[in-house]
Structure formats: structure tokens, C-alpha cells
PDB file of C-alpha atoms in Angstrom:
ATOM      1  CA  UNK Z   1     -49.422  44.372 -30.460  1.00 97.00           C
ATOM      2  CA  UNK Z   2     -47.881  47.499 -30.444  1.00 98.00           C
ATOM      3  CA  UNK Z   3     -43.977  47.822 -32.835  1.00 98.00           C
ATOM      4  CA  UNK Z   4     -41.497  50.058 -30.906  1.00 95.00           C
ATOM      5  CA  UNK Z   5     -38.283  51.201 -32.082  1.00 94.00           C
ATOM      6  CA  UNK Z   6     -38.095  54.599 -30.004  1.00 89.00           C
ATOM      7  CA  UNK Z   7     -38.994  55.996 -26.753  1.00 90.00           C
ATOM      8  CA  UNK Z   8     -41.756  53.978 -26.173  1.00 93.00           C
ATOM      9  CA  UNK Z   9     -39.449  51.291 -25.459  1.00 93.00           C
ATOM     10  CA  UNK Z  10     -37.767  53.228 -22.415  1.00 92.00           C
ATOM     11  CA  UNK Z  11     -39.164  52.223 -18.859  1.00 95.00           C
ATOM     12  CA  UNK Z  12     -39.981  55.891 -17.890  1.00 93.00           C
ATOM     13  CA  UNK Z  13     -41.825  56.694 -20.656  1.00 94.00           C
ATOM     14  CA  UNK Z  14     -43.593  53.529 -20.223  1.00 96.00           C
ATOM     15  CA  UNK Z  15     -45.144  54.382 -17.067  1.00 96.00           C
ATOM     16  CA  UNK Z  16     -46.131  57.769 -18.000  1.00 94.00           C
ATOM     17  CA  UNK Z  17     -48.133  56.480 -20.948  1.00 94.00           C
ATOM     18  CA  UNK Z  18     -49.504  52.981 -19.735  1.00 96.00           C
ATOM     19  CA  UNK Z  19     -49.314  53.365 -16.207  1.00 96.00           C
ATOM     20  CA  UNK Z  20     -46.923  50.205 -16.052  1.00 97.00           C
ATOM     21  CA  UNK Z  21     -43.867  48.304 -17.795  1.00 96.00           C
ATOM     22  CA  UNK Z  22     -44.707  46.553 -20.480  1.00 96.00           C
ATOM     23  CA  UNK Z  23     -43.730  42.956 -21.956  1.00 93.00           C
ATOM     24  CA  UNK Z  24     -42.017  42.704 -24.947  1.00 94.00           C
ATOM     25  CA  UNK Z  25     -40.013  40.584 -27.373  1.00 97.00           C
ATOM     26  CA  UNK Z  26     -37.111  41.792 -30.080  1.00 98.00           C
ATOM     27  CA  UNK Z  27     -38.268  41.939 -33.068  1.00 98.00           C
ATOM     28  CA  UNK Z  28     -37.616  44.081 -36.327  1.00 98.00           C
ATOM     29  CA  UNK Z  29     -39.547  45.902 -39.487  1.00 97.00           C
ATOM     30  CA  UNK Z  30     -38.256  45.216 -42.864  1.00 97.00           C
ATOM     31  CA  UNK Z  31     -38.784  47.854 -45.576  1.00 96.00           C
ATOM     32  CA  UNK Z  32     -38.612  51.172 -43.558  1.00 96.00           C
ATOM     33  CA  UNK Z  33     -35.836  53.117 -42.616  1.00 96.00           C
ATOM     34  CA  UNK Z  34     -35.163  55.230 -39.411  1.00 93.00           C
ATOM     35  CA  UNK Z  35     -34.168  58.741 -39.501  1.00 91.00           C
ATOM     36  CA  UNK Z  36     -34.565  61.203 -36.262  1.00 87.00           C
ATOM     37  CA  UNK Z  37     -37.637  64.104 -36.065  1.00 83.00           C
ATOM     38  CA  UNK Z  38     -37.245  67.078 -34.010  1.00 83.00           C
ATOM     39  CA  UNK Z  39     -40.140  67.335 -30.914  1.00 84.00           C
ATOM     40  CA  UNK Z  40     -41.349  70.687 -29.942  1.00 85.00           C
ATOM     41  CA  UNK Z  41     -44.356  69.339 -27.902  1.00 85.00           C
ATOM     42  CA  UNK Z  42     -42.967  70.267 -24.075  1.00 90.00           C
ATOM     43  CA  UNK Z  43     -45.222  67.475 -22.247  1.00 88.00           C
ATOM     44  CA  UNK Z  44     -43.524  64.986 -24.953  1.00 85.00           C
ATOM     45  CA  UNK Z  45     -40.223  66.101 -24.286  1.00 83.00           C
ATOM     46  CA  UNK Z  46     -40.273  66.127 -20.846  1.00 89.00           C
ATOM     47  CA  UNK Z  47     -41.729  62.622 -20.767  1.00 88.00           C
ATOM     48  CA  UNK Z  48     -38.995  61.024 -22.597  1.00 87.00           C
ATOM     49  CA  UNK Z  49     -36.291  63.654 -21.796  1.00 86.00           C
ATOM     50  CA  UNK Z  50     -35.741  63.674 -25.853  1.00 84.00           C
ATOM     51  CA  UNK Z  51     -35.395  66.450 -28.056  1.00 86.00           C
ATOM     52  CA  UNK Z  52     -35.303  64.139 -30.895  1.00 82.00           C
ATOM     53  CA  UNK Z  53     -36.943  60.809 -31.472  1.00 83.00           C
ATOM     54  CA  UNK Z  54     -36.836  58.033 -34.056  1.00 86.00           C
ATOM     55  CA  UNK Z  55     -38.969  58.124 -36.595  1.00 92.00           C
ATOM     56  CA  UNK Z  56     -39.401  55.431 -39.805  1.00 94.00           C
ATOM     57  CA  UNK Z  57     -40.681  55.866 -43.497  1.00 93.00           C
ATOM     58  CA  UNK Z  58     -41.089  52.878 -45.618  1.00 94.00           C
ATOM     59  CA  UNK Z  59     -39.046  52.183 -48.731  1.00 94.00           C
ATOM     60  CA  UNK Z  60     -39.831  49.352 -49.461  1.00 92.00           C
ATOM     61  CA  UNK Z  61     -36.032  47.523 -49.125  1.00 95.00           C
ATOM     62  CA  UNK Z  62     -35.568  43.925 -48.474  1.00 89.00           C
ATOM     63  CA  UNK Z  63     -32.321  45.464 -47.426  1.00 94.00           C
ATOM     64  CA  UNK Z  64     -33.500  48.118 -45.252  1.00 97.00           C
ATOM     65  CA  UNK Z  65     -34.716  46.963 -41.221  1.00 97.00           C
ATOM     66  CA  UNK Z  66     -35.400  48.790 -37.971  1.00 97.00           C
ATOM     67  CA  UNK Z  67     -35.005  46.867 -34.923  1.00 97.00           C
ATOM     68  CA  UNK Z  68     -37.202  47.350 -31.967  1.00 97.00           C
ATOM     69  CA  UNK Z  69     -39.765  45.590 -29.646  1.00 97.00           C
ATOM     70  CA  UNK Z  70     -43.001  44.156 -29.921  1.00 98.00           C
ATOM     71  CA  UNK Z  71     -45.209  44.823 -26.721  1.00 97.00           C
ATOM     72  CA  UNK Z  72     -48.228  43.437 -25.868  1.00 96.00           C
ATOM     73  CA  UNK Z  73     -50.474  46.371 -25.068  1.00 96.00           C
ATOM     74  CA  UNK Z  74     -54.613  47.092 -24.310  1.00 96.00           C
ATOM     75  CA  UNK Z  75     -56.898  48.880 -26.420  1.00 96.00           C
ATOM     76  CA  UNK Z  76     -56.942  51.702 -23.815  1.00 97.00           C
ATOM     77  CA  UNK Z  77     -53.444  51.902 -24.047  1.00 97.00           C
ATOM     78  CA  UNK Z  78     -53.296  51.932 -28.114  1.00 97.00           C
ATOM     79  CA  UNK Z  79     -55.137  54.843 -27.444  1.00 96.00           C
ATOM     80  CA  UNK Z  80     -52.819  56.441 -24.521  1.00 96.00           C
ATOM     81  CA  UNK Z  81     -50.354  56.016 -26.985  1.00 95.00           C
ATOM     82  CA  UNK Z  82     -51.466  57.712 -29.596  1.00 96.00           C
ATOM     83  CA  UNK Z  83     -52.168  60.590 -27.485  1.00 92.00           C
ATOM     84  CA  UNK Z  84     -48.563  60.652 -26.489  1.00 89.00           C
ATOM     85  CA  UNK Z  85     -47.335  60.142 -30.258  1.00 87.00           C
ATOM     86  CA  UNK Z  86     -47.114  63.924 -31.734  1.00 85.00           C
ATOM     87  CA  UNK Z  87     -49.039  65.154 -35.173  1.00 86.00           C
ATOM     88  CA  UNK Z  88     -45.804  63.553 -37.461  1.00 88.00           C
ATOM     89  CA  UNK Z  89     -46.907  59.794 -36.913  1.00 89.00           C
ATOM     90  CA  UNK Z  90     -49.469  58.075 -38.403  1.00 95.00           C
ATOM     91  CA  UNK Z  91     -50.286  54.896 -36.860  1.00 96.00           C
ATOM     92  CA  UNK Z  92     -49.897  51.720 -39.307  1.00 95.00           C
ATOM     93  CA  UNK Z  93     -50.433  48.320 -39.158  1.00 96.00           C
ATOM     94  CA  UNK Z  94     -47.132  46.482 -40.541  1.00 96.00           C
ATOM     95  CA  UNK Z  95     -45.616  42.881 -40.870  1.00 96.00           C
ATOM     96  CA  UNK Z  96     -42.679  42.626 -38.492  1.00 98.00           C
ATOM     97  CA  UNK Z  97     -39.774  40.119 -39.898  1.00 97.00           C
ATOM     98  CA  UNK Z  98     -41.348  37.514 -37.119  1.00 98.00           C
ATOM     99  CA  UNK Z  99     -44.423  37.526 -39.017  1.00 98.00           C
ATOM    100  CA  UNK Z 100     -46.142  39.440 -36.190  1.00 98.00           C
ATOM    101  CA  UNK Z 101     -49.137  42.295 -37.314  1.00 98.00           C
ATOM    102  CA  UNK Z 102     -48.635  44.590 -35.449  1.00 98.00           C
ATOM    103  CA  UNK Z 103     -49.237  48.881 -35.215  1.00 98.00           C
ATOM    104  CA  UNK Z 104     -45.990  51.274 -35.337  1.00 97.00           C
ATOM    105  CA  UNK Z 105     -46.279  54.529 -35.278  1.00 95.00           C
ATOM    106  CA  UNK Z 106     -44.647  55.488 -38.979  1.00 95.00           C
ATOM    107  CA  UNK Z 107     -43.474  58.807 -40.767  1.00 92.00           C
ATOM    108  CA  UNK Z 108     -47.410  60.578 -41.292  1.00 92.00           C
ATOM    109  CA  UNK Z 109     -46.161  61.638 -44.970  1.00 88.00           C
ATOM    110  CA  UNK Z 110     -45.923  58.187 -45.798  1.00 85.00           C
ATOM    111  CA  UNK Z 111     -48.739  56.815 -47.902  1.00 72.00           C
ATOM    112  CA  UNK Z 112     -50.683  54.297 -46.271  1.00 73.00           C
ATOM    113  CA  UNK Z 113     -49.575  50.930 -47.253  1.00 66.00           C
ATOM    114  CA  UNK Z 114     -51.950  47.852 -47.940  1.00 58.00           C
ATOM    115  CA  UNK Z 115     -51.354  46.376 -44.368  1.00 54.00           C
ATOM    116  CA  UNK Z 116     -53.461  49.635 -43.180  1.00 44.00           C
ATOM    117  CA  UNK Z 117     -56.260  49.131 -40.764  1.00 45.00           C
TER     118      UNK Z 117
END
């Protein structure tokens, strides 16, 4: 299961990463908070035809959330996604508010928390 609360949620970008549309279900991370990163990687940009993109740091809030989608993805596509994610995300394996584990793709000068993997 793969936590998105940016671009990886739009169709487009989708199908240049997985090679289909994915399924998903709402779902949200407690704890973090979203803020937006600047891209300068061209083959990123023109892929999600985004300047900017969300990115997330944990503070560990009850009070803070990011709301986003779960999507059920392949281990070849974990992997196709973390060649589209640029050097400022770290993948992380976090506790969504359903209860789902799942990876998300968080701020990479966040310490690693203890659901790491």
C-alpha cells in the first residue's frame, strides 16, 4: 500500500509511473504536516505539469492530518515510484488514521520514525 497526498494521486501522472490507474481509498496521516517543495528535476515536472509539489514532515500532532489516498500498488511499481520521487523524499512506512501500514513518501530531513522498514 502506497499513502498519496500529492501528484501521485493525479491520473496522468499515474500512467506515466505505473503504466495504469490505480485503485484507491481516502484515507489520511495523523502527525505530519504538509508544506509545498520546489522541483527542479525537468522529467518530474513535465510529468505532473508541477513546479511545486506537496511534501509532509512529521510533528508528531494529534492535531495535525494530511488527507490523501491509499493505493494498492506492486512491488515493481514501489520501485517505479521511487524512481519518479526526487532526492527530498525518503520513503517511510506510517500508520494512516484507518489503521492501514502503509509507505508515503515523507520530508528526507525527517528522522526516521519507529514505523520505518
Amino acid at each position: 500500500m502506497l499513502f498519496s497526498y500529492g501528484t501521485l494521486q493525479q491520473p496522468d501522472v499515474q500512467k506515466a509511473t505505473f503504466g495504469r490507474l490505480l485503485s484507491g481509498r481516502p484515507d489520511s496521516l495523523p502527525a505530519y504536516q504538509l508544506a509545498m517543495l520546489a522541483i527542479d528535476d525537468p522529467a518530474v515536472v513535465e510529468t505532473s505539469g508541477k513546479t511545486h509539489h506537496p511534501i509532509v514532515s512529521h510533528t508528531g500532532s494529534p492535531a495535525d492530518t494530511v488527507a490523501g489516498s491509499v493505493l494498492a500498488i506492486t512491488a515493481e511499481e514501489l520501485r517505479n515510484s521511487d524512481r519518479y520521487e526526487v532526492a527530498a523524499y525518503r520513503r517511510q512506512r506510517v500508520v494512516l488514521a484507518s489503521g492501514t501500514l502503509a509507505w508515503a513518501y515523507v520530508d528526507a530531513r525527517d528522522a526516521p520514525t519507529s514505523t520505518t522498514q
